[in-house]
PDB file of C-alpha atoms in Angstrom:
ATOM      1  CA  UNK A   1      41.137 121.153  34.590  1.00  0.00           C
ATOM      2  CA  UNK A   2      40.754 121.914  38.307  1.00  0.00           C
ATOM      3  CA  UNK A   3      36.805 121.062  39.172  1.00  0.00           C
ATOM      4  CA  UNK A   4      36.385 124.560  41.169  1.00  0.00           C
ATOM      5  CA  UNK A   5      38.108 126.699  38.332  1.00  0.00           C
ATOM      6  CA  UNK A   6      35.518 124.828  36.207  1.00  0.00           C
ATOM      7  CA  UNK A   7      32.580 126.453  38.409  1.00  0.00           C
ATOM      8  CA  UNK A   8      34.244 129.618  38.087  1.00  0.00           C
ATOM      9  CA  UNK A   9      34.026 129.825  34.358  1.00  0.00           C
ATOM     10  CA  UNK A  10      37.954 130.465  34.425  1.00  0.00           C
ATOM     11  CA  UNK A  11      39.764 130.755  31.025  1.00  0.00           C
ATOM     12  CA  UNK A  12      43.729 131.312  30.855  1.00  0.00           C
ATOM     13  CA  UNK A  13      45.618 133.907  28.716  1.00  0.00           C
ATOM     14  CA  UNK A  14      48.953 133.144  29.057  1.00  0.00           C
ATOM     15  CA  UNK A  15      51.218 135.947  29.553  1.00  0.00           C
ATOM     16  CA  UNK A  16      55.343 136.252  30.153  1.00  0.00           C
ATOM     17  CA  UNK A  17      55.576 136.562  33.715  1.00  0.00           C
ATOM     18  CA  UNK A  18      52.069 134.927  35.085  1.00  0.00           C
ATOM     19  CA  UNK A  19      49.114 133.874  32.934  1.00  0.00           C
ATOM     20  CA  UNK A  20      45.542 136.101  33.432  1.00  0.00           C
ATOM     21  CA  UNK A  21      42.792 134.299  34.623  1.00  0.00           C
ATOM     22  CA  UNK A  22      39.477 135.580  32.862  1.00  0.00           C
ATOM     23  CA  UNK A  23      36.372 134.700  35.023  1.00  0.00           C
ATOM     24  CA  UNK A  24      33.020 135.810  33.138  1.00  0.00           C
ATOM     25  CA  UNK A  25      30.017 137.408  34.367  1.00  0.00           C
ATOM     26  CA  UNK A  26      27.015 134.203  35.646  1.00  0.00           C
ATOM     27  CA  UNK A  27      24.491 133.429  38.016  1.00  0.00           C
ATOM     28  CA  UNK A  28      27.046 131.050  39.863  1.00  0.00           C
ATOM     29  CA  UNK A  29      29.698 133.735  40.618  1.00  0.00           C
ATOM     30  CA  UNK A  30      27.114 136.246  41.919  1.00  0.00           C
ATOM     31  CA  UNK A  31      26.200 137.514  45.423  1.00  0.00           C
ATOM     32  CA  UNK A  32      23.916 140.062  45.689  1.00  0.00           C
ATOM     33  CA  UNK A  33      21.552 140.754  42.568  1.00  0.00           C
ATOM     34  CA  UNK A  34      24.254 142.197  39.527  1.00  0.00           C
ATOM     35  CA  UNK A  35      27.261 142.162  41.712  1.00  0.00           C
ATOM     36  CA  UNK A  36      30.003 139.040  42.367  1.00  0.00           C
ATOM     37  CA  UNK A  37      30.278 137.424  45.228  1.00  0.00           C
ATOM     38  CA  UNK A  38      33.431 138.089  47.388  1.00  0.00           C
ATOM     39  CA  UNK A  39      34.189 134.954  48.136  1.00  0.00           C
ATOM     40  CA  UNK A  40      34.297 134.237  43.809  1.00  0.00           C
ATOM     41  CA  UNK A  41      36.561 137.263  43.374  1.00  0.00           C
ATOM     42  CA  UNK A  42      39.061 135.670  46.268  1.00  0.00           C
ATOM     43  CA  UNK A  43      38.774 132.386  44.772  1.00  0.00           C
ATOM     44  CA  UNK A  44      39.543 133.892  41.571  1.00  0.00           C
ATOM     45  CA  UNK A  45      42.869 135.734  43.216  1.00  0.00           C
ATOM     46  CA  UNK A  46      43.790 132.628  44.273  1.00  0.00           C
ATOM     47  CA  UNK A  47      43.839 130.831  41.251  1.00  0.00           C
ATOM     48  CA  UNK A  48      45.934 133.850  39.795  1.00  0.00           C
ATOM     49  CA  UNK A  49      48.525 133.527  42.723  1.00  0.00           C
ATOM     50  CA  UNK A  50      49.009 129.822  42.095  1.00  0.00           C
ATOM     51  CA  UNK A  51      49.175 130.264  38.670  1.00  0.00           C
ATOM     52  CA  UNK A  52      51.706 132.655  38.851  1.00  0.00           C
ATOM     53  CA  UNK A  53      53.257 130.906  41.413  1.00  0.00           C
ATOM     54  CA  UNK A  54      53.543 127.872  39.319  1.00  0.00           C
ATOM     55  CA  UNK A  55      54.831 129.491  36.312  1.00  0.00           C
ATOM     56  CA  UNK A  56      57.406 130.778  38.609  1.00  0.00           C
ATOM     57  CA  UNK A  57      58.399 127.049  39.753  1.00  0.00           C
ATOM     58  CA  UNK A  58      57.750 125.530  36.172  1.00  0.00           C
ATOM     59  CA  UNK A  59      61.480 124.279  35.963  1.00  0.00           C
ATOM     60  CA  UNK A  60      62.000 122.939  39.133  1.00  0.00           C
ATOM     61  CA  UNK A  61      59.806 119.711  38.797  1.00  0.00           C
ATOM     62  CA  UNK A  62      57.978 118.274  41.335  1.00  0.00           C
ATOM     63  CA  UNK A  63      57.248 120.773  43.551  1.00  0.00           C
ATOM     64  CA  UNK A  64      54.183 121.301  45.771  1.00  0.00           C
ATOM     65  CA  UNK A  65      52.811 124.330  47.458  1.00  0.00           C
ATOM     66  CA  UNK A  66      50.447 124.453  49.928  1.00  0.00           C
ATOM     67  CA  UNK A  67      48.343 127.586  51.194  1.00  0.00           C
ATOM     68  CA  UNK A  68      49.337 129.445  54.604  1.00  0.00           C
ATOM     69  CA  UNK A  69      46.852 132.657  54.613  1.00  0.00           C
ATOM     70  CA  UNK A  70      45.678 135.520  52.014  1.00  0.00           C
ATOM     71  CA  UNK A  71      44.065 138.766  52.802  1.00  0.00           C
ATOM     72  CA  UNK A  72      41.786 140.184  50.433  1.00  0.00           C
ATOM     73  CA  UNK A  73      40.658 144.042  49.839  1.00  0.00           C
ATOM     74  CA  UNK A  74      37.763 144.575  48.420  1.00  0.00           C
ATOM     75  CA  UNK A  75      38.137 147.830  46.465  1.00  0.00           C
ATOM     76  CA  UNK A  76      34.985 148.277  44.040  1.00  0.00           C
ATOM     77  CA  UNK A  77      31.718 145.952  43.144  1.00  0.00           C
ATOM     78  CA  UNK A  78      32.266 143.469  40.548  1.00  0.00           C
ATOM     79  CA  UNK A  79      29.504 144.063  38.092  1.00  0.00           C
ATOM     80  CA  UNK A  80      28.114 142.303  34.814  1.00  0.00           C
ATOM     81  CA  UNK A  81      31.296 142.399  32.686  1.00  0.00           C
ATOM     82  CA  UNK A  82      34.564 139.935  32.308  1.00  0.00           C
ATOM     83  CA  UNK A  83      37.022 140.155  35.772  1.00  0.00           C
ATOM     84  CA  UNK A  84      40.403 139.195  35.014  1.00  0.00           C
ATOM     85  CA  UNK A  85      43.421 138.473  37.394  1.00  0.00           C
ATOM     86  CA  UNK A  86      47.219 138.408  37.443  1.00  0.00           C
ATOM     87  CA  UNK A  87      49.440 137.207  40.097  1.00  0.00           C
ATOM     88  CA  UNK A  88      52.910 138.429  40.696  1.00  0.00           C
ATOM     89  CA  UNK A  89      55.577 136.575  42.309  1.00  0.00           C
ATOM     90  CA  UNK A  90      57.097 139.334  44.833  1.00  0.00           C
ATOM     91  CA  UNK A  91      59.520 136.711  46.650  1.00  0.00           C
ATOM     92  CA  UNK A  92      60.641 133.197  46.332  1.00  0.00           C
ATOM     93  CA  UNK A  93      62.203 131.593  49.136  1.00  0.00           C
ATOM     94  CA  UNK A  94      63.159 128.395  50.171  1.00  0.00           C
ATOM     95  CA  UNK A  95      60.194 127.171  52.048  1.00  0.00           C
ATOM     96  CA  UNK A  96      57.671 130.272  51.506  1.00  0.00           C
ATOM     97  CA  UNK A  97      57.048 132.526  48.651  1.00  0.00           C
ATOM     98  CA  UNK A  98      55.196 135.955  48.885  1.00  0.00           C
ATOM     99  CA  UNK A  99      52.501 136.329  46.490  1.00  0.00           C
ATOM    100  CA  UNK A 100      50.587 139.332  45.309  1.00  0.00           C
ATOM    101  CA  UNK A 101      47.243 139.072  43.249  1.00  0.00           C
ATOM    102  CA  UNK A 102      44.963 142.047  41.449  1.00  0.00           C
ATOM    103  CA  UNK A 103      41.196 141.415  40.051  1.00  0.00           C
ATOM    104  CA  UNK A 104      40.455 144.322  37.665  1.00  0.00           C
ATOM    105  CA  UNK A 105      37.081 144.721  35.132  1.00  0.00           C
ATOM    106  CA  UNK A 106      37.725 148.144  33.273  1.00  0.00           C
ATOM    107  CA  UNK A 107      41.274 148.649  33.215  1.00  0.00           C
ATOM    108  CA  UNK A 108      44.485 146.842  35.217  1.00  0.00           C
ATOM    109  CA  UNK A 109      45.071 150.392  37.307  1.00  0.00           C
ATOM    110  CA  UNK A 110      41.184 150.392  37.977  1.00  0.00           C
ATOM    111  CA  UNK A 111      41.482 147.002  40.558  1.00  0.00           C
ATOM    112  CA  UNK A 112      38.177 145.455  41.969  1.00  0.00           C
ATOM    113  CA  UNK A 113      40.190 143.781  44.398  1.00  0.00           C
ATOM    114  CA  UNK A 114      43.540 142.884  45.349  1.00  0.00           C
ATOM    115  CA  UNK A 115      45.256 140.342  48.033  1.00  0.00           C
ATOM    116  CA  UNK A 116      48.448 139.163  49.292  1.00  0.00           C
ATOM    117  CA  UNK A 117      49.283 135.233  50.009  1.00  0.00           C
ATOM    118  CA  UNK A 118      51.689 133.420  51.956  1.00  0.00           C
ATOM    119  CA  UNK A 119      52.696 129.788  50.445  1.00  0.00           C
ATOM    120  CA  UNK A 120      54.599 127.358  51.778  1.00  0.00           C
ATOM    121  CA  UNK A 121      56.662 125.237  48.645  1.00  0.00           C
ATOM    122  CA  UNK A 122      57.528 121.718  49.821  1.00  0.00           C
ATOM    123  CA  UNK A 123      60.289 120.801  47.174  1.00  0.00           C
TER     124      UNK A 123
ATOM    125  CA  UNK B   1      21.369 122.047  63.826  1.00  0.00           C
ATOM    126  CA  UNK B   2      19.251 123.877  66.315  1.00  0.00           C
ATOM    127  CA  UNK B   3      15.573 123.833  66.009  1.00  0.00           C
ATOM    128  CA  UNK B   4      15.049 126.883  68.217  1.00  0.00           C
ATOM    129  CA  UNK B   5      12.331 129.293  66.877  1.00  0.00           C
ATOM    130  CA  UNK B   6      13.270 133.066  66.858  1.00  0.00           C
ATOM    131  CA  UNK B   7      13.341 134.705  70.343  1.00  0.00           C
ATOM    132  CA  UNK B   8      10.748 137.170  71.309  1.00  0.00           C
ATOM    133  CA  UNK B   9      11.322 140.628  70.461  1.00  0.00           C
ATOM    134  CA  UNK B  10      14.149 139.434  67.715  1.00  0.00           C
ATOM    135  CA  UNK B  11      13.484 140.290  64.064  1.00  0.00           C
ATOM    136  CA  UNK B  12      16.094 139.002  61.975  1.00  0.00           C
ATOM    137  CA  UNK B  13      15.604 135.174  61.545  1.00  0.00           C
ATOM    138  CA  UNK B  14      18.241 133.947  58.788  1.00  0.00           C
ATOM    139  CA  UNK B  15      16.407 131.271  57.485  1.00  0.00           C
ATOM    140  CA  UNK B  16      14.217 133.460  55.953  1.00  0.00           C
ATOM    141  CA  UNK B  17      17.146 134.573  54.053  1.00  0.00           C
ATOM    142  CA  UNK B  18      18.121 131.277  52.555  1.00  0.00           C
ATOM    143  CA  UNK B  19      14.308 129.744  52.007  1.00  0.00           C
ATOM    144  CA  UNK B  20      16.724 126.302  52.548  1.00  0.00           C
ATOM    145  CA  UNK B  21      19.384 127.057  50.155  1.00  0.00           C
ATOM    146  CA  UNK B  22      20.884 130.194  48.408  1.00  0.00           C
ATOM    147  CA  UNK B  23      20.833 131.902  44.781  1.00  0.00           C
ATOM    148  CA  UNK B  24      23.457 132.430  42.867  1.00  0.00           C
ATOM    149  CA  UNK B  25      27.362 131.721  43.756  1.00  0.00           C
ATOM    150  CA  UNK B  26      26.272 130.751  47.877  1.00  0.00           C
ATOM    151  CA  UNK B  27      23.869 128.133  46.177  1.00  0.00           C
ATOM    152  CA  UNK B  28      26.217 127.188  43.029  1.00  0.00           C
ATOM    153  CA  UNK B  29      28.548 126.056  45.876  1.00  0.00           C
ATOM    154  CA  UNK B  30      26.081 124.515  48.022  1.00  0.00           C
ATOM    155  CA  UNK B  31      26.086 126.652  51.322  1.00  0.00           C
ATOM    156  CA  UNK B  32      23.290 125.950  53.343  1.00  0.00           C
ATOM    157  CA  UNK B  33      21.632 127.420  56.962  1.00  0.00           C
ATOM    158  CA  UNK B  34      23.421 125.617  60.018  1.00  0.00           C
ATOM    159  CA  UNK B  35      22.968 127.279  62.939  1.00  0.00           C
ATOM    160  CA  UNK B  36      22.822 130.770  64.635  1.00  0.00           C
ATOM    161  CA  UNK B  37      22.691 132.781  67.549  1.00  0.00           C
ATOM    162  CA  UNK B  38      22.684 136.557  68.516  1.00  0.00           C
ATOM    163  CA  UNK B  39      25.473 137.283  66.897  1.00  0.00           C
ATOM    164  CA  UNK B  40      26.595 134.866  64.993  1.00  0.00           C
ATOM    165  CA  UNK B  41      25.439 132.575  62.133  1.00  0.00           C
ATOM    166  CA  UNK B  42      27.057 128.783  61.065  1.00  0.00           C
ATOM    167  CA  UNK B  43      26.563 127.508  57.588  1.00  0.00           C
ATOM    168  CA  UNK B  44      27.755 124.707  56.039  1.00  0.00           C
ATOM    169  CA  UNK B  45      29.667 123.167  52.921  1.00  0.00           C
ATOM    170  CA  UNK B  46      28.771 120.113  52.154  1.00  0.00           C
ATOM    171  CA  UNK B  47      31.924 118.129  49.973  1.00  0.00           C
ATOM    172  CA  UNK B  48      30.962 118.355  46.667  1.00  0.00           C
ATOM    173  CA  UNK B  49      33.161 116.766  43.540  1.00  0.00           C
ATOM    174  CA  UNK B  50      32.564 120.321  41.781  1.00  0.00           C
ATOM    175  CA  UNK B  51      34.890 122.228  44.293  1.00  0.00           C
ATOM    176  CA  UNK B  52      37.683 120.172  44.677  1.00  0.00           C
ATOM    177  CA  UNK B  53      41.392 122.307  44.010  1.00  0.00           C
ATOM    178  CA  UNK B  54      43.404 119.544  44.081  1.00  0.00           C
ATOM    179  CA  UNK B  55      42.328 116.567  41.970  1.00  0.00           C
ATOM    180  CA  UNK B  56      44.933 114.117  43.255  1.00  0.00           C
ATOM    181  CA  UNK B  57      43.970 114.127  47.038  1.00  0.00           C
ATOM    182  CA  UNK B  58      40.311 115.045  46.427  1.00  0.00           C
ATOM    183  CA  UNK B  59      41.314 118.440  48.691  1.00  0.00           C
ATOM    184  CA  UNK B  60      38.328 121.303  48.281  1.00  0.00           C
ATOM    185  CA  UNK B  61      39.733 124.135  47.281  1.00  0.00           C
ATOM    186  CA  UNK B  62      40.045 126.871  49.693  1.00  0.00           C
ATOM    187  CA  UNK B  63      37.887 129.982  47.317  1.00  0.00           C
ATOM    188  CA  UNK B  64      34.995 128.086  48.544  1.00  0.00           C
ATOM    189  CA  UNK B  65      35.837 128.269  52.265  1.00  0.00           C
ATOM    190  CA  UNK B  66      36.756 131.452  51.729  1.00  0.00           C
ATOM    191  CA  UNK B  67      33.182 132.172  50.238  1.00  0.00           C
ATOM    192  CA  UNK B  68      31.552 129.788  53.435  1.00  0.00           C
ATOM    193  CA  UNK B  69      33.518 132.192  55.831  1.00  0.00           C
ATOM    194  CA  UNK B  70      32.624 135.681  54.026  1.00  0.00           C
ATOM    195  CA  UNK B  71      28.728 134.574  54.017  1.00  0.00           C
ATOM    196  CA  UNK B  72      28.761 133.174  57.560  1.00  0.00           C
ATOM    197  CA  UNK B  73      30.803 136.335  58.918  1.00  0.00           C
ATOM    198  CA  UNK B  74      28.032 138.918  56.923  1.00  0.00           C
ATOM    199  CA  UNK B  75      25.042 136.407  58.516  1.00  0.00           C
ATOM    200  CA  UNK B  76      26.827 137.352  61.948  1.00  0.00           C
ATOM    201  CA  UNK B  77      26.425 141.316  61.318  1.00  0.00           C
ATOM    202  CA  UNK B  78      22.817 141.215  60.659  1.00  0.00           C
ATOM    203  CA  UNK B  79      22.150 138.889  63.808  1.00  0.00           C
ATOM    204  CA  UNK B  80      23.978 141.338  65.981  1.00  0.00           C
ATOM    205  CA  UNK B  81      22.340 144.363  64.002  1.00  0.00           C
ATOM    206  CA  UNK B  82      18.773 142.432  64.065  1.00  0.00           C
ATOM    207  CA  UNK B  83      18.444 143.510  60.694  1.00  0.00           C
ATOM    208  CA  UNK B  84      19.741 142.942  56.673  1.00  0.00           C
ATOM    209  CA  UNK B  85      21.512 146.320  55.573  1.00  0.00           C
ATOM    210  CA  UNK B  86      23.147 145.705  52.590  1.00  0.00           C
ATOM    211  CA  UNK B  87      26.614 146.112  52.886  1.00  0.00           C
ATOM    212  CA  UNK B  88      30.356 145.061  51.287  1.00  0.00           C
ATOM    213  CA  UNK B  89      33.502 143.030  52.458  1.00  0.00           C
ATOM    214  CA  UNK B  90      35.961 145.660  52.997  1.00  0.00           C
ATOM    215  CA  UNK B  91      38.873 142.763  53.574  1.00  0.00           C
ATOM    216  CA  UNK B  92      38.870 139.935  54.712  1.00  0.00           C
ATOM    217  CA  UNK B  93      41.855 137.972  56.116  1.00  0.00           C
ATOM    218  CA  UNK B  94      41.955 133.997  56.353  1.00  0.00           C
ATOM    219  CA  UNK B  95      44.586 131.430  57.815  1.00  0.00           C
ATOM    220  CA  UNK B  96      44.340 128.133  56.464  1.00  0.00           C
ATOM    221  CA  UNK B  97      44.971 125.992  59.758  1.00  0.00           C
ATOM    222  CA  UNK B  98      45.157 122.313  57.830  1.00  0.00           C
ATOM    223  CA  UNK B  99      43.054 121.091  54.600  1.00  0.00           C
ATOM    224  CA  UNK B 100      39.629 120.152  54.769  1.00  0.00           C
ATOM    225  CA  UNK B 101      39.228 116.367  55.061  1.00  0.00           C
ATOM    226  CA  UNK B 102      37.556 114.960  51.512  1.00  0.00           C
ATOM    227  CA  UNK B 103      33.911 113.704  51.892  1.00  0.00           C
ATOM    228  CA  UNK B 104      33.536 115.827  55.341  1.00  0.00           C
ATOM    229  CA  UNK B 105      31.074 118.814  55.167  1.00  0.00           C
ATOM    230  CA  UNK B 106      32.523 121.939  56.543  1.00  0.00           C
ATOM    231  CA  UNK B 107      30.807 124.228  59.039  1.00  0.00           C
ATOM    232  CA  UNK B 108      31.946 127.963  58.560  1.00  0.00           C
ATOM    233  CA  UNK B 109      31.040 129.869  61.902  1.00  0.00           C
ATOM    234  CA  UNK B 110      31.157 133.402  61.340  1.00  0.00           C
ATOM    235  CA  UNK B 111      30.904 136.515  64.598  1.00  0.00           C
ATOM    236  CA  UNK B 112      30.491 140.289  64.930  1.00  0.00           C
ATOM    237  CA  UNK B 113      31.869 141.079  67.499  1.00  0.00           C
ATOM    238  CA  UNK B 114      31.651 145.111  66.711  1.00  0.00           C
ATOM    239  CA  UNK B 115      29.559 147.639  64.652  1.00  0.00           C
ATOM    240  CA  UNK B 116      30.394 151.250  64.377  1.00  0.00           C
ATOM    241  CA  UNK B 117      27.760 153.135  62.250  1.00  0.00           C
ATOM    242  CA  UNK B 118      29.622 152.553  59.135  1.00  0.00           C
ATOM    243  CA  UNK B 119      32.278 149.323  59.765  1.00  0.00           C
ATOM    244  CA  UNK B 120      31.303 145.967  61.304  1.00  0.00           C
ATOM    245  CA  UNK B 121      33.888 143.372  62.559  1.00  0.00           C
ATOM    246  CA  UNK B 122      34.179 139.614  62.188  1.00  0.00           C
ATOM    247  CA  UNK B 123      35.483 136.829  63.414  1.00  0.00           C
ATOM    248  CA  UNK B 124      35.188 133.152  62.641  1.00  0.00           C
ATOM    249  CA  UNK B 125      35.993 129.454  62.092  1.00  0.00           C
ATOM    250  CA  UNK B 126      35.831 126.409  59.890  1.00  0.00           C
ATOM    251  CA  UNK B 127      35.826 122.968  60.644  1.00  0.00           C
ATOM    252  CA  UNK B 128      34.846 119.752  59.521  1.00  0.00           C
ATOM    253  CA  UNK B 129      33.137 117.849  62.241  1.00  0.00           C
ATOM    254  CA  UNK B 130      35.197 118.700  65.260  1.00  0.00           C
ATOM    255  CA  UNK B 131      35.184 122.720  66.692  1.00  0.00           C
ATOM    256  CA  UNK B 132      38.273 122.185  68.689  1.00  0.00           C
ATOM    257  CA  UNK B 133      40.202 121.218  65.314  1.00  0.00           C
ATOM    258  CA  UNK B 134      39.541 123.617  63.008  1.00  0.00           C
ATOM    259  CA  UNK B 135      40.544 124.326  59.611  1.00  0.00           C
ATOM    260  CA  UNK B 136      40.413 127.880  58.949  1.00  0.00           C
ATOM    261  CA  UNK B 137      40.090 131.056  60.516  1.00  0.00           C
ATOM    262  CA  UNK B 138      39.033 134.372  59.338  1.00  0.00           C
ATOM    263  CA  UNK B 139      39.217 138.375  60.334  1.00  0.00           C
ATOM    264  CA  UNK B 140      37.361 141.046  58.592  1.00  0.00           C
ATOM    265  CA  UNK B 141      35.506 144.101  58.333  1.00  0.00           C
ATOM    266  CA  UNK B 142      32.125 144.692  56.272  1.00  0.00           C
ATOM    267  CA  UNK B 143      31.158 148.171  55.269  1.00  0.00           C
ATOM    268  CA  UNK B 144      27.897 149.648  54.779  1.00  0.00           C
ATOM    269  CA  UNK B 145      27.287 152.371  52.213  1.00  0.00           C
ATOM    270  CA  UNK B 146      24.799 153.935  53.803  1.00  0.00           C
ATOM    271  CA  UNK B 147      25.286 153.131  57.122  1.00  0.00           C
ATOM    272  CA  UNK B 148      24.057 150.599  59.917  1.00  0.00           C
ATOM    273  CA  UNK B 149      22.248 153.132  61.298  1.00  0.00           C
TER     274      UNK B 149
END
């Protein structure tokens, strides 16, 4: 496993499209006393991106993809209770695929935070 | 690292904040006090084994830069403010210039460069040893709930 998905806590549910990262409620994901910390809910959007970017890629082989940029909105305080995220694919180029990525608690329509990612896939 | 003691008539000092190293996730990932001025704050990343992404090259992963830059940028309101006010990330936007170099301790420099009574907005780098080559580079906006003032 991937040391800093390791600090996060992350478990995988694997779903049809993209897998759901599940990132559980600790003292190394906070920020400020009962909420998590922004830059854990990003890192956990980005883990859902790749993973869904992967999964997207799975039967090309050796293929690598390297980060370009992501902007993150921060919608609602993560409090003491599982986040979860899901990536979505919403292009695949050539050289750069458009990625999409939503943290929810509660319900998937109730987001915590959402962000968009540029990659750039060296094949 | 600058040794400078608060200026006169200057309230917020932000190594009070840290007391040498942070709680929680800020601490978890190793994020210490740099550096900071009057409106802006540096902290740094040390390379740690635990927040590598890319087990092959050694490469940090870039949710803890991320993190580096969203701490250093909220360090930079309060220094302009010359006070803590709790407040949120509203977004923030990064570019990732390069990767980080493995074993090198990143410095996340983080600037607010304008506070309205409810939004402030940031600015800021990341590099790992040398300013003029950095790494990353950030854009955001912080909100606070109940105001700055």
């Amino acid at each position: 496993m991937i040391p800093y998905a390791e600090l996060l806590g992350l478990s995988v549910e694997p779903g049809e499209t993209a897998p759901t990262y599940v990132m559980p409620f600790a003292v190394d994901v906070i920020g400020r006393p009962g909420f998590l910390h922004g830059g854990a809910i990003g890192g956990l959007l980005e883990m859902a991106a790749v993973g869904a970017l992967k999964q997207a890629l799975a039967d090309e082989g050796a293929v690598r993809i390297k980060p370009i940029n992501l902007t993150v909105d921060y919608m609602r305080g993560g409090r003491d209770k599982p986040t979860r995220a899901r990536g979505t694919v919403t292009r695949l180029g050539t050289r750069v695929a458009n990625v999409e990525a939503v943290a929810w608690q509660d319900e998937p329509d109730r987001p915590i935070a959402a962000a968009r990612m540029n990659y750039l896939i060296v094949r | 690292m600058s040794d400078s003691e608060t200026p006169a008539g200057r309230a917020f000092d932000p190594r009070r904040l840290f007391g040498g190293r942070f709680g929680g996730h800020g601490g978890r990932l190793g994020i210490v006090y740099h550096d900071h001025g009057e409106d802006w704050a540096e902290l740094a990343l040390p390379y740690h084994p635990d927040l590598i992404g890319d087990p092959a090259s050694g490469v940090l992963a870039s949710g803890p830069i991320l993190a580096l830059m969203d701490m250093a940028t909220s360090v930079g309101v309060w220094l302009k403010l010359d006070a803590f006010k709790g407040h949120a990330t509203l977004d923030l936007r990064i570019d990732y210039l390069r990767p980080a170099r493995p074993g090198r301790t990143v410095i996340g420099r983080g600037e607010c460069y304008r506070i309205t009574r409810s939004i402030a907005f940031v600015r800021g780098q990341a590099h790992d040893g040398d300013p003029n080559d950095p790494l990353a580079h950030v854009a955001g906006t912080f909100m606070a709930v109940e105001g700055y003032w």
